[in-house]
Coordinates of C-alpha atoms and ligand atoms in Angstrom, one line a residue:
M1418 CA 0.0 0.1 0.1
E1419 CA 1.3 3.5 -0.9
N1420 CA 2.6 5.5 2.0
L1421 CA 2.1 3.2 4.7
K1422 CA 4.5 2.3 7.5
A1423 CA 4.1 0.5 10.8
V1424 CA 5.7 1.0 14.2
I1425 CA 5.7 -2.0 16.5
L1426 CA 6.2 -1.4 20.2
A1427 CA 8.3 -4.0 21.8
A1428 CA 10.3 -2.3 24.6
G1429 CA 8.4 -3.6 27.6
E1430 CA 10.2 -6.1 29.9
G1431 CA 7.4 -8.6 30.3
T1432 CA 8.2 -9.7 33.9
R1433 CA 5.2 -11.9 34.1
M1434 CA 6.7 -14.3 31.5
R1435 CA 9.5 -15.2 34.2
S1436 CA 12.0 -15.6 31.6
K1437 CA 15.5 -14.9 30.5
K1438 CA 14.3 -14.2 27.1
P1439 CA 12.7 -11.0 25.9
K1440 CA 8.9 -11.4 25.9
V1441 CA 8.5 -10.8 22.2
L1442 CA 10.9 -13.6 21.2
H1443 CA 8.7 -16.3 22.8
E1444 CA 7.4 -18.4 20.2
I1445 CA 4.0 -19.7 19.0
L1446 CA 4.4 -22.7 16.9
N1447 CA 8.0 -22.0 16.2
K1448 CA 7.7 -18.5 15.3
T1449 CA 8.4 -15.5 17.5
M1450 CA 5.5 -13.2 18.5
I1451 CA 7.4 -10.3 17.0
D1452 CA 7.8 -12.2 13.6
Y1453 CA 4.0 -12.7 13.5
V1454 CA 3.4 -8.9 13.9
I1455 CA 6.0 -8.0 11.3
D1456 CA 4.8 -10.4 8.8
T1457 CA 1.2 -9.2 9.3
A1458 CA 2.2 -5.6 9.0
K1459 CA 4.1 -6.3 5.8
G1460 CA 1.3 -8.5 4.5
C1461 CA -1.2 -5.8 4.8
G1462 CA 0.9 -3.4 2.8
A1463 CA 3.3 -1.7 5.2
Q1464 CA 6.4 -0.9 3.2
E1465 CA 8.6 -0.2 6.1
V1466 CA 8.5 -1.4 9.8
C1467 CA 10.1 0.2 12.8
V1468 CA 10.5 -1.8 15.9
V1469 CA 10.8 0.1 19.2
V1470 CA 13.1 -1.9 21.4
G1471 CA 14.3 -1.3 25.0
H1472 CA 14.6 -4.3 27.4
K1473 CA 17.3 -6.6 25.9
A1474 CA 17.2 -4.6 22.8
E1475 CA 20.3 -6.3 21.3
E1476 CA 18.7 -9.7 21.7
V1477 CA 15.5 -8.7 20.0
K1478 CA 17.4 -7.0 17.0
E1479 CA 19.6 -10.1 16.5
A1480 CA 16.5 -12.3 16.4
V1481 CA 14.6 -10.2 13.9
V1482 CA 16.5 -10.6 10.5
K1483 CA 14.0 -9.3 8.0
D1484 CA 14.3 -6.8 5.1
G1485 CA 12.6 -3.4 5.5
V1486 CA 12.7 -3.6 9.3
S1487 CA 14.5 -0.9 11.3
F1488 CA 14.9 -0.3 15.1
A1489 CA 14.4 2.6 17.5
L1490 CA 15.8 2.5 21.0
Q1491 CA 13.6 3.4 23.9
A1492 CA 16.1 3.1 26.8
E1493 CA 13.6 3.9 29.5
Q1494 CA 10.1 2.9 29.2
K1495 CA 7.9 6.0 30.0
G1496 CA 4.8 5.0 28.2
T1497 CA 3.5 4.1 24.9
G1498 CA 3.4 7.7 23.6
H1499 CA 7.0 8.1 24.6
A1500 CA 7.8 4.8 22.8
V1501 CA 6.4 6.2 19.5
M1502 CA 8.4 9.4 20.0
M1503 CA 11.6 7.4 19.9
V1504 CA 11.0 6.5 16.1
G1505 CA 11.5 10.2 15.1
D1506 CA 11.7 10.9 11.5
F1507 CA 10.5 7.4 10.6
I1508 CA 7.1 9.0 10.8
E1509 CA 6.6 10.9 7.6
T1510 CA 4.3 13.8 7.1
N1511 CA 2.9 12.6 3.8
G1512 CA 1.9 9.0 4.8
D1513 CA 0.0 7.0 7.4
V1514 CA 1.5 5.0 10.2
L1515 CA 0.0 1.8 11.9
I1516 CA 0.7 1.2 15.6
L1517 CA 1.1 -2.4 16.6
Y1518 CA 2.6 -4.4 19.6
G1519 CA 5.2 -7.1 19.6
D1520 CA 3.1 -9.1 22.3
T1521 CA -0.2 -9.0 20.2
P1522 CA 0.6 -11.6 17.7
L1523 CA -3.0 -12.7 16.7
I1524 CA -3.8 -9.5 14.8
Q1525 CA -4.7 -10.3 11.1
G1526 CA -4.0 -8.5 7.9
D1527 CA -7.7 -8.4 6.9
T1528 CA -8.5 -6.5 10.0
L1529 CA -5.7 -4.1 9.4
Q1530 CA -6.7 -3.6 5.8
K1531 CA -10.2 -2.6 6.7
L1532 CA -8.7 -0.1 9.3
V1533 CA -6.5 1.5 6.6
K1534 CA -9.5 1.6 4.3
K1535 CA -11.8 3.3 6.6
H1536 CA -9.2 5.7 7.7
R1537 CA -8.4 6.7 4.1
Q1538 CA -12.0 6.7 2.8
E1539 CA -13.1 9.0 5.6
D1540 CA -9.9 11.1 5.5
L1541 CA -9.3 10.7 9.3
G1542 CA -6.4 12.0 11.3
A1543 CA -6.5 8.9 13.4
T1544 CA -8.5 5.7 13.6
V1545 CA -8.5 3.3 16.5
I1546 CA -9.8 -0.2 16.7
S1547 CA -12.2 -0.7 19.7
A1548 CA -13.7 -3.9 20.9
T1549 CA -16.7 -4.5 23.2
V1550 CA -15.7 -6.9 25.9
D1551 CA -17.4 -8.6 29.1
N1552 CA -14.6 -7.6 31.3
P1553 CA -12.9 -4.3 30.5
E1554 CA -10.9 -4.3 33.6
G1555 CA -7.4 -2.8 33.0
Y1556 CA -8.0 -1.5 29.4
G1557 CA -8.4 2.2 28.3
R1558 CA -12.1 3.0 27.7
I1559 CA -13.5 4.7 24.6
I1560 CA -15.5 7.8 25.7
R1561 CA -18.1 8.9 23.0
D1562 CA -20.4 11.9 23.1
A1563 CA -24.2 11.8 23.0
H1564 CA -24.2 11.3 19.2
G1565 CA -21.8 8.4 19.6
N1566 CA -18.8 10.3 18.2
F1567 CA -15.4 9.5 19.6
M1568 CA -14.1 11.9 22.2
K1569 CA -11.2 10.4 24.0
I1570 CA -9.7 7.3 25.6
V1571 CA -9.3 7.1 29.4
E1572 CA -6.9 4.7 31.0
H1573 CA -8.4 2.3 33.5
K1574 CA -6.3 3.8 36.3
D1575 CA -7.4 7.3 35.5
A1576 CA -11.1 6.4 34.8
T1577 CA -14.1 7.6 37.0
P1578 CA -16.4 4.9 38.4
E1579 CA -18.9 5.8 35.7
E1580 CA -16.2 5.5 32.9
R1581 CA -15.2 2.1 34.3
C1582 CA -18.7 0.8 33.6
I1583 CA -18.0 1.4 29.8
N1584 CA -17.1 -1.9 28.2
E1585 CA -15.9 -0.6 24.8
I1586 CA -12.2 -0.7 25.1
N1587 CA -9.1 0.4 23.3
T1588 CA -7.4 -2.5 21.7
G1589 CA -4.3 -0.2 21.3
I1590 CA -4.1 -0.6 17.6
Y1591 CA -4.4 2.6 15.6
I1592 CA -3.5 4.2 12.3
F1593 CA -2.4 7.9 12.2
K1594 CA -1.8 10.4 9.5
G1595 CA 1.9 10.9 10.0
V1596 CA 1.4 14.8 10.2
H1597 CA -1.2 14.4 12.9
L1598 CA 0.8 11.9 14.9
K1599 CA 4.0 14.0 14.9
A1600 CA 2.1 17.3 15.9
S1601 CA 0.2 15.5 18.7
L1602 CA 3.4 13.7 20.1
E1603 CA 4.9 17.2 20.4
K1604 CA 2.0 18.2 22.7
L1605 CA 1.8 15.0 24.6
D1606 CA 2.3 15.3 28.5
N1607 CA 2.5 12.7 31.4
H1608 CA 0.1 14.4 33.8
N1609 CA -1.7 11.2 34.7
V1610 CA -2.0 8.6 37.5
Q1611 CA 1.0 6.6 36.0
G1612 CA 3.2 9.5 35.1
E1613 CA 3.4 8.0 31.6
Y1614 CA 3.2 9.6 28.1
Y1615 CA -0.1 7.8 26.9
L1616 CA -0.3 7.3 23.2
P1617 CA -4.0 7.3 23.4
D1618 CA -4.0 10.9 24.5
C1619 CA -2.8 11.7 20.9
L1620 CA -6.3 11.0 19.7
E1621 CA -7.9 13.7 21.8
L1622 CA -5.1 16.1 20.9
I1623 CA -5.8 15.5 17.2
L1624 CA -9.4 16.3 17.7
K1625 CA -8.7 19.4 19.7
A1626 CA -6.4 20.5 16.8
G1627 CA -9.3 20.2 14.4
G1628 CA -8.5 16.7 13.0
K1629 CA -11.0 13.9 12.6
V1630 CA -10.8 10.8 14.7
G1631 CA -12.7 7.5 14.2
A1632 CA -13.2 4.2 15.9
V1633 CA -13.9 1.0 14.2
T1634 CA -15.3 -1.9 16.4
A1635 CA -13.6 -5.3 16.0
Q1636 CA -15.8 -8.4 15.5
D1637 CA -13.2 -10.7 16.9
D1638 CA -11.6 -9.6 20.2
K1639 CA -9.3 -12.6 20.2
E1640 CA -7.1 -10.8 17.6
F1641 CA -6.2 -8.2 20.2
F1642 CA -5.2 -10.6 22.8
G1643 CA -1.9 -9.5 24.5
V1644 CA 0.4 -12.1 25.8
N1645 CA 1.8 -11.3 29.2
S1646 CA 2.4 -14.7 30.8
R1647 CA 3.2 -18.3 29.9
V1648 CA -0.6 -19.1 30.5
Q1649 CA -1.6 -16.4 28.0
L1650 CA 1.1 -17.7 25.6
A1651 CA -0.5 -21.0 25.7
E1652 CA -4.0 -19.6 25.1
A1653 CA -2.5 -17.6 22.1
T1654 CA -1.0 -20.8 20.8
Q1655 CA -4.4 -22.5 20.9
I1656 CA -6.0 -19.7 19.0
M1657 CA -3.3 -19.5 16.3
K1658 CA -3.3 -23.4 16.0
A1659 CA -7.1 -23.4 15.5
R1660 CA -6.8 -20.6 13.0
I1661 CA -4.0 -22.4 11.0
N1662 CA -5.8 -25.7 11.1
R1663 CA -9.0 -24.2 9.9
R1664 CA -7.4 -22.6 6.9
H1665 CA -6.0 -26.1 5.9
M1666 CA -9.3 -27.8 6.4
E1667 CA -11.0 -25.0 4.2
N1668 CA -8.3 -25.8 1.6
G1669 CA -9.3 -29.4 1.4
V1670 CA -7.0 -31.1 3.9
T1671 CA -8.6 -33.6 6.4
L1672 CA -7.5 -33.2 10.0
V1673 CA -8.7 -36.2 11.8
D1674 CA -8.1 -34.6 15.2
A1675 CA -7.6 -31.0 14.7
E1676 CA -7.2 -30.5 18.5
N1677 CA -4.0 -32.6 18.4
T1678 CA -2.4 -31.4 15.2
Y1679 CA 0.2 -28.7 15.4
I1680 CA 1.0 -27.0 12.1
D1681 CA 3.4 -24.0 11.8
A1682 CA 2.2 -20.9 10.0
Q1683 CA 4.2 -21.4 6.8
V1684 CA 3.6 -25.1 6.2
K1685 CA 1.7 -26.0 2.9
I1686 CA -0.4 -29.1 2.4
G1687 CA -2.0 -30.2 -0.7
M1688 CA -5.6 -31.1 -1.3
D1689 CA -7.1 -34.5 0.0
T1690 CA -4.1 -35.2 2.3
V1691 CA -5.1 -36.7 5.5
I1692 CA -3.4 -35.8 8.7
L1693 CA -4.0 -38.4 11.5
P1694 CA -3.8 -37.5 15.2
G1695 CA -0.7 -36.3 17.0
C1696 CA 1.3 -34.8 14.1
V1697 CA 3.7 -31.9 14.4
L1698 CA 4.4 -30.1 11.1
E1699 CA 7.1 -27.6 11.4
G1700 CA 9.0 -24.8 9.6
K1701 CA 8.9 -24.8 5.9
T1702 CA 7.4 -28.1 5.6
E1703 CA 5.5 -28.8 2.3
I1704 CA 3.3 -31.8 1.8
G1705 CA 1.7 -32.8 -1.5
E1706 CA -1.8 -34.0 -2.5
D1707 CA -3.3 -37.3 -1.3
C1708 CA -0.7 -38.0 1.3
K1709 CA -1.3 -39.8 4.5
I1710 CA 0.5 -38.3 7.5
G1711 CA 0.6 -39.9 11.0
P1712 CA -0.5 -40.9 13.5
N1713 CA 2.3 -39.1 15.5
A1714 CA 4.6 -37.9 12.8
R1715 CA 7.0 -34.9 13.1
L1716 CA 8.1 -33.2 9.9
T1717 CA 10.5 -30.5 10.2
D1718 CA 11.3 -28.4 6.9
M1719 CA 10.4 -31.5 4.9
R1720 CA 9.2 -31.7 1.2
L1721 CA 6.8 -34.5 0.4
G1722 CA 5.5 -35.2 -3.1
D1723 CA 2.0 -36.6 -3.7
G1724 CA 0.6 -39.9 -2.3
V1725 CA 3.2 -40.2 0.4
T1726 CA 2.6 -42.2 3.5
F1727 CA 4.4 -41.1 6.5
Q1728 CA 3.5 -43.0 9.6
S1729 CA 4.8 -42.5 13.2
S1730 CA 8.1 -41.2 12.0
T1731 CA 10.4 -38.2 12.2
G1732 CA 11.7 -36.3 9.2
I1733 CA 14.1 -33.4 9.0
E1734 CA 15.2 -31.2 6.1
S1735 CA 14.7 -33.7 3.5
E1736 CA 12.8 -34.5 0.3
I1737 CA 10.5 -37.5 -0.3
G1738 CA 9.2 -38.4 -3.8
N1739 CA 5.7 -39.3 -4.9
H1740 CA 4.1 -42.5 -3.6
T1741 CA 6.9 -43.3 -1.2
T1742 CA 6.0 -44.9 2.2
V1743 CA 7.9 -44.1 5.4
G1744 CA 7.6 -45.7 8.8
P1745 CA 6.4 -46.7 11.2
F1746 CA 9.3 -45.5 13.3
A1747 CA 11.6 -44.3 10.7
Y1748 CA 14.1 -41.5 11.2
I1749 CA 14.9 -39.3 8.2
R1750 CA 17.8 -36.9 9.1
P1751 CA 18.8 -33.8 7.3
N1752 CA 19.9 -33.7 3.6
C1753 CA 18.2 -36.8 2.2
K1754 CA 16.7 -36.9 -1.2
I1755 CA 14.4 -40.0 -1.3
G1756 CA 12.8 -40.8 -4.7
E1757 CA 9.3 -42.0 -5.8
N1758 CA 7.8 -45.4 -5.0
V1759 CA 10.5 -46.0 -2.3
K1760 CA 9.9 -47.9 0.9
V1761 CA 11.5 -46.8 4.0
G1762 CA 10.2 -49.2 6.6
D1763 CA 10.3 -49.7 10.4
F1764 CA 13.4 -48.8 12.4
V1765 CA 15.3 -47.4 9.3
E1766 CA 17.5 -44.3 9.7
V1767 CA 18.6 -42.4 6.6
K1768 CA 21.0 -39.5 6.9
N1769 CA 22.5 -37.3 4.2
S1770 CA 21.8 -39.7 1.5
T1771 CA 20.2 -40.0 -1.9
V1772 CA 17.9 -43.0 -2.5
G1773 CA 16.5 -43.8 -6.1
N1774 CA 13.2 -44.6 -7.4
G1775 CA 11.7 -47.9 -6.3
T1776 CA 14.3 -48.8 -3.8
K1777 CA 13.3 -50.8 -0.8
I1778 CA 14.8 -50.4 2.8
P1779 CA 11.9 -52.3 4.5
H1780 CA 13.5 -52.7 8.1
L1781 CA 16.2 -52.2 10.7
A1782 CA 18.8 -50.4 8.5
Y1783 CA 21.3 -47.5 8.7
I1784 CA 21.7 -45.6 5.4
G1785 CA 24.3 -42.8 6.1
D1786 CA 26.3 -40.7 3.6
T1787 CA 25.1 -43.0 0.9
D1788 CA 24.1 -42.6 -2.8
A1789 CA 21.7 -45.5 -3.6
G1790 CA 20.4 -45.9 -7.1
E1791 CA 17.1 -47.3 -8.3
K1792 CA 15.4 -50.5 -7.4
V1793 CA 18.0 -51.4 -4.8
N1794 CA 17.0 -53.8 -2.0
F1795 CA 18.5 -53.2 1.3
G1796 CA 17.9 -56.4 3.3
C1797 CA 17.1 -56.3 7.0
G1798 CA 20.1 -55.0 9.2
S1799 CA 22.0 -53.4 6.3
I1800 CA 24.4 -51.0 7.6
M1801 CA 26.2 -48.4 5.7
V1802 CA 29.5 -48.0 7.8
N1803 CA 30.2 -44.3 7.2
Y1804 CA 32.5 -43.3 10.1
D1805 CA 36.1 -44.6 10.7
G1806 CA 36.4 -42.9 14.1
E1807 CA 37.9 -39.8 12.5
K1808 CA 36.1 -39.0 9.3
K1809 CA 32.8 -39.7 7.5
H1810 CA 33.0 -41.4 4.1
R1811 CA 30.4 -42.1 1.4
T1812 CA 29.0 -45.3 -0.1
T1813 CA 27.7 -45.8 -3.5
V1814 CA 25.2 -48.5 -4.2
E1815 CA 24.1 -48.5 -7.9
D1816 CA 20.9 -49.6 -9.6
R1817 CA 19.3 -52.9 -8.6
V1818 CA 21.9 -54.0 -6.2
F1819 CA 20.7 -56.5 -3.7
V1820 CA 22.2 -56.0 -0.2
G1821 CA 21.7 -59.2 1.9
C1822 CA 20.6 -59.2 5.4
N1823 CA 23.0 -57.9 8.1
A1824 CA 25.7 -56.8 5.6
N1825 CA 28.1 -53.9 6.3
L1826 CA 29.3 -51.7 3.5
V1827 CA 32.4 -50.0 4.9
A1828 CA 32.8 -46.7 3.2
P1829 CA 34.4 -45.4 1.0
V1830 CA 33.1 -48.2 -1.2
T1831 CA 31.1 -48.6 -4.4
V1832 CA 28.9 -51.5 -5.3
K1833 CA 28.2 -51.4 -9.1
A1834 CA 24.7 -52.1 -10.7
G1835 CA 23.1 -55.4 -10.4
A1836 CA 25.6 -56.8 -7.8
Y1837 CA 24.6 -59.1 -5.0
I1838 CA 26.1 -58.8 -1.5
A1839 CA 25.7 -62.1 0.4
A1840 CA 24.0 -61.9 3.8
G1841 CA 26.4 -61.2 6.7
S1842 CA 29.2 -59.9 4.5
T1843 CA 31.4 -57.0 5.6
I1844 CA 32.3 -55.4 2.2
T1845 CA 35.5 -53.2 2.3
R1846 CA 36.4 -53.2 -1.4
D1847 CA 34.6 -52.1 -4.5
V1848 CA 32.2 -54.7 -6.0
P1849 CA 31.9 -55.0 -9.8
E1850 CA 28.7 -55.2 -11.8
D1851 CA 26.4 -58.2 -11.7
V1852 CA 28.5 -60.3 -9.4
L1853 CA 27.9 -61.9 -6.1
A1854 CA 30.3 -60.6 -3.4
V1855 CA 30.7 -62.8 -0.3
A1856 CA 32.9 -61.5 2.5
R1857 CA 32.3 -63.7 5.5
A1858 CA 34.0 -66.9 6.9
R1859 CA 32.8 -70.0 4.9
Q1860 CA 30.6 -72.3 7.1
I1861 CA 32.4 -75.4 8.4
I1862 CA 30.6 -78.4 10.0
I1863 CA 32.2 -80.2 12.8
E1864 CA 30.9 -83.6 13.1
G1865 CA 30.1 -85.2 16.5
W1866 CA 30.9 -82.0 18.3
Q1867 CA 28.0 -82.4 20.7
K1868 CA 29.0 -85.7 21.9
K1869 CA 32.6 -84.8 22.4
K1870 CA 31.4 -81.7 24.4
I1871 CA 29.2 -83.9 26.7
K1872 CA 32.1 -86.3 27.3
K1873 CA 34.5 -83.3 28.2
E1874 CA 32.0 -81.8 30.8
S1875 CA 31.2 -85.1 32.6
Ligands
UD1_2881 C1 -2.4 0.1 26.5 C2 -3.3 1.2 26.3 C3 -4.7 1.0 26.7 C4 -5.2 -0.2 26.0 C5 -4.3 -1.4 26.0 C6 -4.7 -2.6 25.1 C7 -1.8 3.1 26.7 C8 -1.4 4.3 27.7 N1 -2.7 2.4 27.0 O1 -2.5 -0.2 27.8 O2 -5.6 2.1 26.4 O3 -6.6 -0.6 26.3 O4 -2.9 -0.9 25.7 O5 -3.9 -3.7 25.4 O6 -1.2 3.0 25.6 N2 5.5 -0.3 25.6 C9 6.7 0.1 25.2 N3 7.3 1.3 25.8 C10 6.6 1.9 26.9 C11 5.4 1.3 27.3 C12 4.8 0.2 26.6 O7 7.3 -0.3 24.3 O8 7.2 2.8 27.4 C13 5.0 -1.4 24.9 C14 4.9 -2.7 25.8 O9 6.0 -3.5 25.6 C15 3.6 -3.4 25.3 C16 2.7 -2.3 24.7 O10 3.6 -1.2 24.5 O11 3.8 -4.2 24.3 C17 1.6 -1.8 25.6 O12 2.1 -1.3 26.8 P1 1.3 -1.6 28.2 O13 2.0 -0.9 29.3 O14 1.1 -3.0 28.4 O15 -0.1 -0.9 27.8 P2 -1.4 -1.3 28.6 O16 -1.3 -0.7 30.0 O17 -1.7 -2.5 28.3
CA2882 CA1 1.0 0.2 31.3

């Protein structure tokens, strides 16, 4: 949107979190609260964002690495108005400024867009979002005149008993014309019960200077829920979780037990995929169509094709092709590229490896630092011995190789296409194409051994 900037207040200490970490860096579904607010501000068209930091400022600055975000320092917290003063010339006289909070992560882009629209259509100097709540305790109250026009905001601590009966509250989210915001901040004082510079007082100052102020009433007061404690963090997580899950269901994904499905904000899921109970889908995970995930699967930064089954397993930073099945109880560690129609079965660990189409690793195997071709069969107990105690080495297993049960391939080693590895072999040298490699002691039979043993013992 043209000429739109956002200021996010995040200087407060947040003592009630009881944490070493700054409040706004606490996470909801693996994303910090401040990141949600920044993304929402940008998503609704703010071209530049300025975050006001104070408590543990350096930590907050380091954690926020986003383009188009600058910081202003509020060394001492003297109120919300004082915090906005700190941004100085970030406020431009020819544009609008949204005011948001680092600890109010549930605010949605649509709501802000409506706010901007009304503000601009009605050419207002400032527009505040209000909400009607059952328990207005602690909030600033919206005071209107007999015609219902906005007059001012009175903080709870400064309010008269009559004013405290009003249950239309200030959500704390506003849009200002830069020129009005600047002028009103210059006039702001701290003559109130808390001795703070109150940002809401700017609205009254704008009215008094001849500007127009509007208030829009929010439909969903959950959006303005501020997080001050771990209990509220858990509540906000539930709300965010429900919102994300609903979006996926509306897009054609079945969540069998949405209560027990945890999907991070960025995750993408294709149509007709079914998510069974107990799944945690994290980071940049992308899942194709017609997949069946879970129960109890954890996917972190994974990319799955279409028709994949991923049961009771963990996958991290890897790719899985169409119609491959994984699990139960498999562990896909970072940097794997697993092809189509592959079977990665129970108690199989795959790490830093490529696995070609149609390959089968049905059970109890370790495939580490390996490049496996197509239609390879890894028997039960196959181990790619990738570590010599000092260094990691790679193993190459070409197309159609059959690795017998309980075989060790000691890296670096290559098994050429079509070769067979006899069960129980420990392979230390390269194996040519289409041969059978046997690397184990030949079986011998000792006749009459049992009888001799009994004699000896008696
Ligand atoms: C504020 C509003 C109140 C509104 C409520 C909605 C004021 C004076 N009051 O009250 O009308 O109903 O929000 O939740 O604005 N912050 C700073 N620097 C400061 C002070 C605050 O960065 O000097 C930040 C805090 O970190 C916090 C936010 O601003 O994220 C709000 O401050 P807080 O003191 O919690 O305001 P409230 O008392 O809740
Ligand atoms: Ca306060």
